[in-house]
Amino acid sequence: MRDVTSTPAEFDASLRQAAAGALDGGYPSYRVARGEARLQIDVVPGAERRIALVRLPTLIVTYRFTAGSQAAQEALLTQLDRAMHRGGG
């Protein structure tokens, strides 16, 4: 489970780009199939974060593998993480 600073629309667009050709479904439930790895991703709204006057939306994202070797699962997750990484400090 991950706490992600994003709106549902931003997360959806980012995931669609990161998993192009391997994605099925849409907010709030996705399935990614790449090689032997199968990943279920479920998203629910999280609590808003506030830093001074800045308000940031969050999502609680649950990743659950349903198939694939550990190596294939790790490779898929690494690829998605790299593709969906956003700038920050």
A tleap script that builds the chain and sets N, CA, C and O, in Angstrom:
source leaprc.protein.ff14SB
mol = sequence {
  NMET ARG ASP VAL THR SER THR PRO ALA GLU
  PHE ASP ALA SER LEU ARG GLN ALA ALA ALA
  GLY ALA LEU ASP GLY GLY TYR PRO SER TYR
  ARG VAL ALA ARG GLY GLU ALA ARG LEU GLN
  ILE ASP VAL VAL PRO GLY ALA GLU ARG ARG
  ILE ALA LEU VAL ARG LEU PRO THR LEU ILE
  VAL THR TYR ARG PHE THR ALA GLY SER GLN
  ALA ALA GLN GLU ALA LEU LEU THR GLN LEU
  ASP ARG ALA MET HIE ARG GLY GLY CGLY
}
set mol.1.N position { 0.852 -1.168 0.000 }
set mol.1.CA position { 0.000 0.000 0.000 }
set mol.1.C position { 0.896 1.229 0.000 }
set mol.1.O position { 1.924 1.266 0.676 }
set mol.2.N position { 0.489 2.235 -0.771 }
set mol.2.CA position { 1.251 3.472 -0.870 }
set mol.2.C position { 0.335 4.671 -0.729 }
set mol.2.O position { -0.822 4.651 -1.148 }
set mol.3.N position { 0.873 5.694 -0.138 }
set mol.3.CA position { 0.201 6.979 -0.009 }
set mol.3.C position { 0.802 7.874 -1.093 }
set mol.3.O position { 1.985 8.208 -1.035 }
set mol.4.N position { -0.010 8.263 -2.083 }
set mol.4.CA position { 0.473 8.984 -3.254 }
set mol.4.C position { -0.132 10.385 -3.276 }
set mol.4.O position { -1.340 10.547 -3.099 }
set mol.5.N position { 0.703 11.389 -3.491 }
set mol.5.CA position { 0.209 12.758 -3.630 }
set mol.5.C position { -0.182 12.963 -5.082 }
set mol.5.O position { 0.674 13.152 -5.947 }
set mol.6.N position { -1.480 12.923 -5.344 }
set mol.6.CA position { -1.986 13.007 -6.708 }
set mol.6.C position { -3.498 13.113 -6.682 }
set mol.6.O position { -4.146 12.715 -5.713 }
set mol.7.N position { -4.051 13.654 -7.754 }
set mol.7.CA position { -5.499 13.574 -7.945 }
set mol.7.C position { -5.787 12.266 -8.685 }
set mol.7.O position { -4.883 11.683 -9.285 }
set mol.8.N position { -7.029 11.805 -8.647 }
set mol.8.CA position { -7.361 10.603 -9.420 }
set mol.8.C position { -7.038 10.762 -10.915 }
set mol.8.O position { -6.534 9.828 -11.539 }
set mol.9.N position { -7.321 11.923 -11.484 }
set mol.9.CA position { -7.058 12.148 -12.908 }
set mol.9.C position { -5.562 12.116 -13.212 }
set mol.9.O position { -5.150 11.552 -14.226 }
set mol.10.N position { -4.751 12.711 -12.350 }
set mol.10.CA position { -3.293 12.688 -12.547 }
set mol.10.C position { -2.748 11.266 -12.447 }
set mol.10.O position { -1.916 10.854 -13.255 }
set mol.11.N position { -3.221 10.517 -11.449 }
set mol.11.CA position { -2.775 9.135 -11.276 }
set mol.11.C position { -3.163 8.299 -12.490 }
set mol.11.O position { -2.348 7.535 -13.007 }
set mol.12.N position { -4.396 8.441 -12.941 }
set mol.12.CA position { -4.898 7.687 -14.089 }
set mol.12.C position { -4.038 7.964 -15.329 }
set mol.12.O position { -3.609 7.033 -16.011 }
set mol.13.N position { -3.793 9.234 -15.612 }
set mol.13.CA position { -3.001 9.603 -16.793 }
set mol.13.C position { -1.584 9.062 -16.696 }
set mol.13.O position { -1.044 8.555 -17.679 }
set mol.14.N position { -0.982 9.166 -15.531 }
set mol.14.CA position { 0.382 8.696 -15.325 }
set mol.14.C position { 0.467 7.184 -15.477 }
set mol.14.O position { 1.390 6.678 -16.115 }
set mol.15.N position { -0.485 6.457 -14.900 }
set mol.15.CA position { -0.486 4.997 -15.003 }
set mol.15.C position { -0.726 4.561 -16.442 }
set mol.15.O position { -0.093 3.615 -16.912 }
set mol.16.N position { -1.618 5.227 -17.139 }
set mol.16.CA position { -1.885 4.877 -18.539 }
set mol.16.C position { -0.632 5.052 -19.401 }
set mol.16.O position { -0.385 4.257 -20.308 }
set mol.17.N position { 0.140 6.071 -19.123 }
set mol.17.CA position { 1.373 6.280 -19.865 }
set mol.17.C position { 2.418 5.238 -19.471 }
set mol.17.O position { 3.108 4.695 -20.334 }
set mol.18.N position { 2.538 4.957 -18.178 }
set mol.18.CA position { 3.550 4.023 -17.681 }
set mol.18.C position { 3.280 2.582 -18.112 }
set mol.18.O position { 4.214 1.808 -18.324 }
set mol.19.N position { 2.009 2.226 -18.240 }
set mol.19.CA position { 1.644 0.837 -18.559 }
set mol.19.C position { 0.954 0.737 -19.915 }
set mol.19.O position { 0.091 -0.118 -20.115 }
set mol.20.N position { 1.332 1.602 -20.837 }
set mol.20.CA position { 0.706 1.609 -22.158 }
set mol.20.C position { 0.754 0.218 -22.786 }
set mol.20.O position { 1.802 -0.427 -22.825 }
set mol.21.N position { -0.397 -0.227 -23.273 }
set mol.21.CA position { -0.493 -1.529 -23.901 }
set mol.21.C position { -0.634 -2.700 -22.947 }
set mol.21.O position { -0.822 -3.837 -23.379 }
set mol.22.N position { -0.545 -2.431 -21.656 }
set mol.22.CA position { -0.614 -3.513 -20.668 }
set mol.22.C position { -1.676 -3.254 -19.609 }
set mol.22.O position { -1.789 -4.009 -18.643 }
set mol.23.N position { -2.454 -2.190 -19.784 }
set mol.23.CA position { -3.394 -1.747 -18.745 }
set mol.23.C position { -4.829 -2.037 -19.136 }
set mol.23.O position { -5.231 -1.859 -20.286 }
set mol.24.N position { -5.600 -2.493 -18.141 }
set mol.24.CA position { -7.025 -2.712 -18.311 }
set mol.24.C position { -7.725 -2.064 -17.118 }
set mol.24.O position { -7.190 -2.055 -16.010 }
set mol.25.N position { -8.904 -1.533 -17.344 }
set mol.25.CA position { -9.673 -0.934 -16.254 }
set mol.25.C position { -9.489 0.568 -16.219 }
set mol.25.O position { -8.922 1.172 -17.130 }
set mol.26.N position { -9.984 1.153 -15.140 }
set mol.26.CA position { -9.920 2.594 -14.938 }
set mol.26.C position { -10.199 2.903 -13.491 }
set mol.26.O position { -10.594 2.029 -12.720 }
set mol.27.N position { -9.992 4.156 -13.125 }
set mol.27.CA position { -10.170 4.559 -11.733 }
set mol.27.C position { -11.506 4.047 -11.223 }
set mol.27.O position { -12.533 4.292 -11.856 }
set mol.28.N position { -11.524 3.351 -10.110 }
set mol.28.CA position { -10.519 3.166 -9.079 }
set mol.28.C position { -9.840 1.792 -9.085 }
set mol.28.O position { -9.167 1.440 -8.117 }
set mol.29.N position { -10.006 1.004 -10.169 }
set mol.29.CA position { -9.460 -0.346 -10.164 }
set mol.29.C position { -8.824 -0.666 -11.519 }
set mol.29.O position { -9.466 -0.562 -12.565 }
set mol.30.N position { -7.552 -1.056 -11.476 }
set mol.30.CA position { -6.785 -1.322 -12.694 }
set mol.30.C position { -6.164 -2.712 -12.622 }
set mol.30.O position { -5.970 -3.274 -11.545 }
set mol.31.N position { -5.858 -3.250 -13.807 }
set mol.31.CA position { -5.102 -4.482 -13.922 }
set mol.31.C position { -3.999 -4.251 -14.940 }
set mol.31.O position { -4.241 -3.742 -16.035 }
set mol.32.N position { -2.779 -4.634 -14.562 }
set mol.32.CA position { -1.630 -4.515 -15.458 }
set mol.32.C position { -1.110 -5.921 -15.710 }
set mol.32.O position { -0.884 -6.688 -14.774 }
set mol.33.N position { -0.921 -6.254 -16.995 }
set mol.33.CA position { -0.383 -7.559 -17.380 }
set mol.33.C position { 0.807 -7.316 -18.296 }
set mol.33.O position { 0.654 -6.830 -19.417 }
set mol.34.N position { 1.984 -7.658 -17.812 }
set mol.34.CA position { 3.190 -7.515 -18.622 }
set mol.34.C position { 4.033 -8.762 -18.420 }
set mol.34.O position { 4.440 -9.080 -17.302 }
set mol.35.N position { 4.290 -9.464 -19.522 }
set mol.35.CA position { 4.998 -10.736 -19.414 }
set mol.35.C position { 4.166 -11.688 -18.565 }
set mol.35.O position { 2.958 -11.817 -18.765 }
set mol.36.N position { 4.813 -12.351 -17.622 }
set mol.36.CA position { 4.095 -13.283 -16.746 }
set mol.36.C position { 3.485 -12.606 -15.524 }
set mol.36.O position { 2.699 -13.220 -14.802 }
set mol.37.N position { 3.836 -11.358 -15.292 }
set mol.37.CA position { 3.367 -10.643 -14.095 }
set mol.37.C position { 1.967 -10.073 -14.308 }
set mol.37.O position { 1.652 -9.525 -15.364 }
set mol.38.N position { 1.141 -10.216 -13.282 }
set mol.38.CA position { -0.212 -9.659 -13.262 }
set mol.38.C position { -0.356 -8.866 -11.972 }
set mol.38.O position { -0.089 -9.373 -10.882 }
set mol.39.N position { -0.782 -7.616 -12.112 }
set mol.39.CA position { -0.860 -6.707 -10.972 }
set mol.39.C position { -2.229 -6.068 -10.899 }
set mol.39.O position { -2.718 -5.511 -11.883 }
set mol.40.N position { -2.845 -6.149 -9.735 }
set mol.40.CA position { -4.120 -5.480 -9.459 }
set mol.40.C position { -3.805 -4.205 -8.684 }
set mol.40.O position { -3.095 -4.253 -7.679 }
set mol.41.N position { -4.322 -3.070 -9.137 }
set mol.41.CA position { -4.095 -1.788 -8.470 }
set mol.41.C position { -5.453 -1.202 -8.106 }
set mol.41.O position { -6.297 -0.990 -8.976 }
set mol.42.N position { -5.661 -0.942 -6.824 }
set mol.42.CA position { -6.901 -0.331 -6.344 }
set mol.42.C position { -6.576 0.989 -5.669 }
set mol.42.O position { -5.604 1.096 -4.921 }
set mol.43.N position { -7.408 2.004 -5.944 }
set mol.43.CA position { -7.143 3.369 -5.491 }
set mol.43.C position { -8.350 3.902 -4.729 }
set mol.43.O position { -9.487 3.759 -5.176 }
set mol.44.N position { -8.097 4.518 -3.575 }
set mol.44.CA position { -9.145 5.216 -2.824 }
set mol.44.C position { -8.604 6.589 -2.421 }
set mol.44.O position { -7.399 6.745 -2.223 }
set mol.45.N position { -9.476 7.572 -2.301 }
set mol.45.CA position { -9.017 8.894 -1.874 }
set mol.45.C position { -8.431 8.840 -0.467 }
set mol.45.O position { -8.924 8.116 0.398 }
set mol.46.N position { -7.381 9.611 -0.255 }
set mol.46.CA position { -6.755 9.709 1.062 }
set mol.46.C position { -7.013 11.074 1.674 }
set mol.46.O position { -7.729 11.899 1.106 }
set mol.47.N position { -6.432 11.299 2.822 }
set mol.47.CA position { -6.576 12.583 3.512 }
set mol.47.C position { -5.753 13.650 2.799 }
set mol.47.O position { -4.670 13.378 2.280 }
set mol.48.N position { -6.273 14.830 2.784 }
set mol.48.CA position { -5.559 15.960 2.178 }
set mol.48.C position { -4.356 16.327 3.047 }
set mol.48.O position { -4.446 16.339 4.275 }
set mol.49.N position { -3.238 16.624 2.403 }
set mol.49.CA position { -2.057 17.100 3.127 }
set mol.49.C position { -1.998 18.612 3.009 }
set mol.49.O position { -2.323 19.192 1.973 }
set mol.50.N position { -1.575 19.229 4.100 }
set mol.50.CA position { -1.422 20.687 4.094 }
set mol.50.C position { -0.017 21.046 4.529 }
set mol.50.O position { 0.482 20.570 5.550 }
set mol.51.N position { 0.607 21.890 3.737 }
set mol.51.CA position { 1.916 22.442 4.064 }
set mol.51.C position { 1.757 23.949 3.947 }
set mol.51.O position { 1.665 24.496 2.848 }
set mol.52.N position { 1.726 24.612 5.101 }
set mol.52.CA position { 1.420 26.047 5.158 }
set mol.52.C position { 0.078 26.259 4.459 }
set mol.52.O position { -0.932 25.707 4.895 }
set mol.53.N position { 0.048 27.042 3.392 }
set mol.53.CA position { -1.205 27.295 2.690 }
set mol.53.C position { -1.429 26.358 1.505 }
set mol.53.O position { -2.444 26.460 0.815 }
set mol.54.N position { -0.495 25.457 1.269 }
set mol.54.CA position { -0.595 24.527 0.143 }
set mol.54.C position { -1.411 23.302 0.564 }
set mol.54.O position { -1.165 22.703 1.611 }
set mol.55.N position { -2.373 22.951 -0.266 }
set mol.55.CA position { -3.213 21.781 -0.015 }
set mol.55.C position { -2.943 20.754 -1.099 }
set mol.55.O position { -3.040 21.054 -2.289 }
set mol.56.N position { -2.601 19.530 -0.682 }
set mol.56.CA position { -2.239 18.475 -1.624 }
set mol.56.C position { -3.190 17.286 -1.494 }
set mol.56.O position { -3.362 16.750 -0.400 }
set mol.57.N position { -3.804 16.872 -2.595 }
set mol.57.CA position { -4.675 15.690 -2.548 }
set mol.57.C position { -3.819 14.433 -2.449 }
set mol.57.O position { -2.707 14.391 -2.974 }
set mol.58.N position { -4.336 13.417 -1.779 }
set mol.58.CA position { -3.616 12.138 -1.705 }
set mol.58.C position { -4.545 10.991 -2.088 }
set mol.58.O position { -5.770 11.091 -2.019 }
set mol.59.N position { -3.911 9.912 -2.489 }
set mol.59.CA position { -4.605 8.674 -2.803 }
set mol.59.C position { -3.915 7.546 -2.052 }
set mol.59.O position { -2.697 7.559 -1.876 }
set mol.60.N position { -4.698 6.576 -1.614 }
set mol.60.CA position { -4.156 5.352 -1.035 }
set mol.60.C position { -4.220 4.310 -2.153 }
set mol.60.O position { -5.301 3.947 -2.618 }
set mol.61.N position { -3.058 3.841 -2.570 }
set mol.61.CA position { -2.966 2.925 -3.707 }
set mol.61.C position { -2.481 1.562 -3.202 }
set mol.61.O position { -1.421 1.457 -2.586 }
set mol.62.N position { -3.269 0.529 -3.473 }
set mol.62.CA position { -2.927 -0.832 -3.073 }
set mol.62.C position { -2.506 -1.620 -4.300 }
set mol.62.O position { -3.238 -1.697 -5.287 }
set mol.63.N position { -1.311 -2.207 -4.227 }
set mol.63.CA position { -0.777 -3.048 -5.294 }
set mol.63.C position { -0.845 -4.502 -4.815 }
set mol.63.O position { -0.386 -4.825 -3.719 }
set mol.64.N position { -1.423 -5.376 -5.648 }
set mol.64.CA position { -1.506 -6.797 -5.293 }
set mol.64.C position { -1.196 -7.626 -6.531 }
set mol.64.O position { -1.934 -7.586 -7.516 }
set mol.65.N position { -0.106 -8.373 -6.475 }
set mol.65.CA position { 0.241 -9.245 -7.595 }
set mol.65.C position { -0.617 -10.499 -7.535 }
set mol.65.O position { -0.835 -11.078 -6.470 }
set mol.66.N position { -1.101 -10.906 -8.711 }
set mol.66.CA position { -1.929 -12.106 -8.794 }
set mol.66.C position { -1.245 -13.213 -9.588 }
set mol.66.O position { -1.728 -14.345 -9.611 }
set mol.67.N position { -0.121 -12.897 -10.243 }
set mol.67.CA position { 0.612 -13.916 -11.001 }
set mol.67.C position { 2.022 -13.416 -11.280 }
set mol.67.O position { 2.304 -12.219 -11.219 }
set mol.68.N position { 2.892 -14.362 -11.586 }
set mol.68.CA position { 4.251 -14.031 -11.985 }
set mol.68.C position { 5.272 -14.388 -10.930 }
set mol.68.O position { 4.972 -14.433 -9.737 }
set mol.69.N position { 6.480 -14.640 -11.388 }
set mol.69.CA position { 7.584 -14.925 -10.471 }
set mol.69.C position { 7.954 -13.653 -9.716 }
set mol.69.O position { 7.580 -12.551 -10.119 }
set mol.70.N position { 8.674 -13.810 -8.645 }
set mol.70.CA position { 9.098 -12.644 -7.875 }
set mol.70.C position { 9.937 -11.704 -8.735 }
set mol.70.O position { 9.796 -10.485 -8.637 }
set mol.71.N position { 10.800 -12.254 -9.570 }
set mol.71.CA position { 11.644 -11.426 -10.439 }
set mol.71.C position { 10.790 -10.626 -11.426 }
set mol.71.O position { 11.047 -9.442 -11.645 }
set mol.72.N position { 9.775 -11.261 -12.024 }
set mol.72.CA position { 8.898 -10.577 -12.971 }
set mol.72.C position { 8.077 -9.505 -12.265 }
set mol.72.O position { 7.859 -8.427 -12.819 }
set mol.73.N position { 7.619 -9.790 -11.050 }
set mol.73.CA position { 6.856 -8.807 -10.279 }
set mol.73.C position { 7.718 -7.599 -9.932 }
set mol.73.O position { 7.288 -6.456 -10.090 }
set mol.74.N position { 8.933 -7.853 -9.458 }
set mol.74.CA position { 9.835 -6.753 -9.101 }
set mol.74.C position { 10.181 -5.908 -10.321 }
set mol.74.O position { 10.258 -4.683 -10.226 }
set mol.75.N position { 10.391 -6.556 -11.468 }
set mol.75.CA position { 10.711 -5.828 -12.696 }
set mol.75.C position { 9.547 -4.922 -13.107 }
set mol.75.O position { 9.761 -3.772 -13.489 }
set mol.76.N position { 8.321 -5.436 -13.031 }
set mol.76.CA position { 7.152 -4.641 -13.391 }
set mol.76.C position { 6.997 -3.458 -12.449 }
set mol.76.O position { 6.776 -2.334 -12.901 }
set mol.77.N position { 7.109 -3.690 -11.162 }
set mol.77.CA position { 6.958 -2.606 -10.196 }
set mol.77.C position { 8.052 -1.551 -10.371 }
set mol.77.O position { 7.774 -0.356 -10.279 }
set mol.78.N position { 9.273 -1.972 -10.619 }
set mol.78.CA position { 10.370 -1.028 -10.855 }
set mol.78.C position { 10.098 -0.181 -12.088 }
set mol.78.O position { 10.329 1.028 -12.083 }
set mol.79.N position { 9.607 -0.818 -13.140 }
set mol.79.CA position { 9.299 -0.097 -14.369 }
set mol.79.C position { 8.187 0.929 -14.144 }
set mol.79.O position { 8.294 2.069 -14.595 }
set mol.80.N position { 7.128 0.530 -13.454 }
set mol.80.CA position { 6.029 1.463 -13.182 }
set mol.80.C position { 6.493 2.608 -12.292 }
set mol.80.O position { 6.161 3.767 -12.541 }
set mol.81.N position { 7.261 2.283 -11.252 }
set mol.81.CA position { 7.755 3.330 -10.356 }
set mol.81.C position { 8.601 4.344 -11.117 }
set mol.81.O position { 8.439 5.551 -10.933 }
set mol.82.N position { 9.488 3.870 -11.956 }
set mol.82.CA position { 10.369 4.759 -12.717 }
set mol.82.C position { 9.556 5.657 -13.651 }
set mol.82.O position { 9.817 6.855 -13.752 }
set mol.83.N position { 8.577 5.071 -14.326 }
set mol.83.CA position { 7.776 5.817 -15.287 }
set mol.83.C position { 6.813 6.802 -14.629 }
set mol.83.O position { 6.462 7.821 -15.225 }
set mol.84.N position { 6.382 6.499 -13.396 }
set mol.84.CA position { 5.403 7.354 -12.728 }
set mol.84.C position { 6.035 8.337 -11.742 }
set mol.84.O position { 5.328 9.121 -11.109 }
set mol.85.N position { 7.350 8.298 -11.611 }
set mol.85.CA position { 8.035 9.189 -10.664 }
set mol.85.C position { 7.822 10.647 -11.057 }
set mol.85.O position { 7.961 11.019 -12.222 }
set mol.86.N position { 7.490 11.445 -10.081 }
set mol.86.CA position { 7.312 12.877 -10.299 }
set mol.86.C position { 8.396 13.604 -9.549 }
set mol.86.O position { 8.946 13.091 -8.575 }
set mol.87.N position { 8.698 14.789 -10.000 }
set mol.87.CA position { 9.742 15.602 -9.373 }
set mol.87.C position { 9.384 15.997 -7.957 }
set mol.87.O position { 8.221 15.929 -7.558 }
set mol.88.N position { 10.352 16.396 -7.223 }
set mol.88.CA position { 10.126 16.816 -5.839 }
set mol.88.C position { 11.442 16.862 -5.111 }
set mol.88.O position { 12.512 16.751 -5.710 }
set mol.89.N position { 11.349 17.024 -3.836 }
set mol.89.CA position { 12.591 17.143 -3.080 }
set mol.89.C position { 12.691 16.127 -2.010 }
set mol.89.O position { 13.682 16.094 -1.281 }
savepdb mol mol.pdb
quit
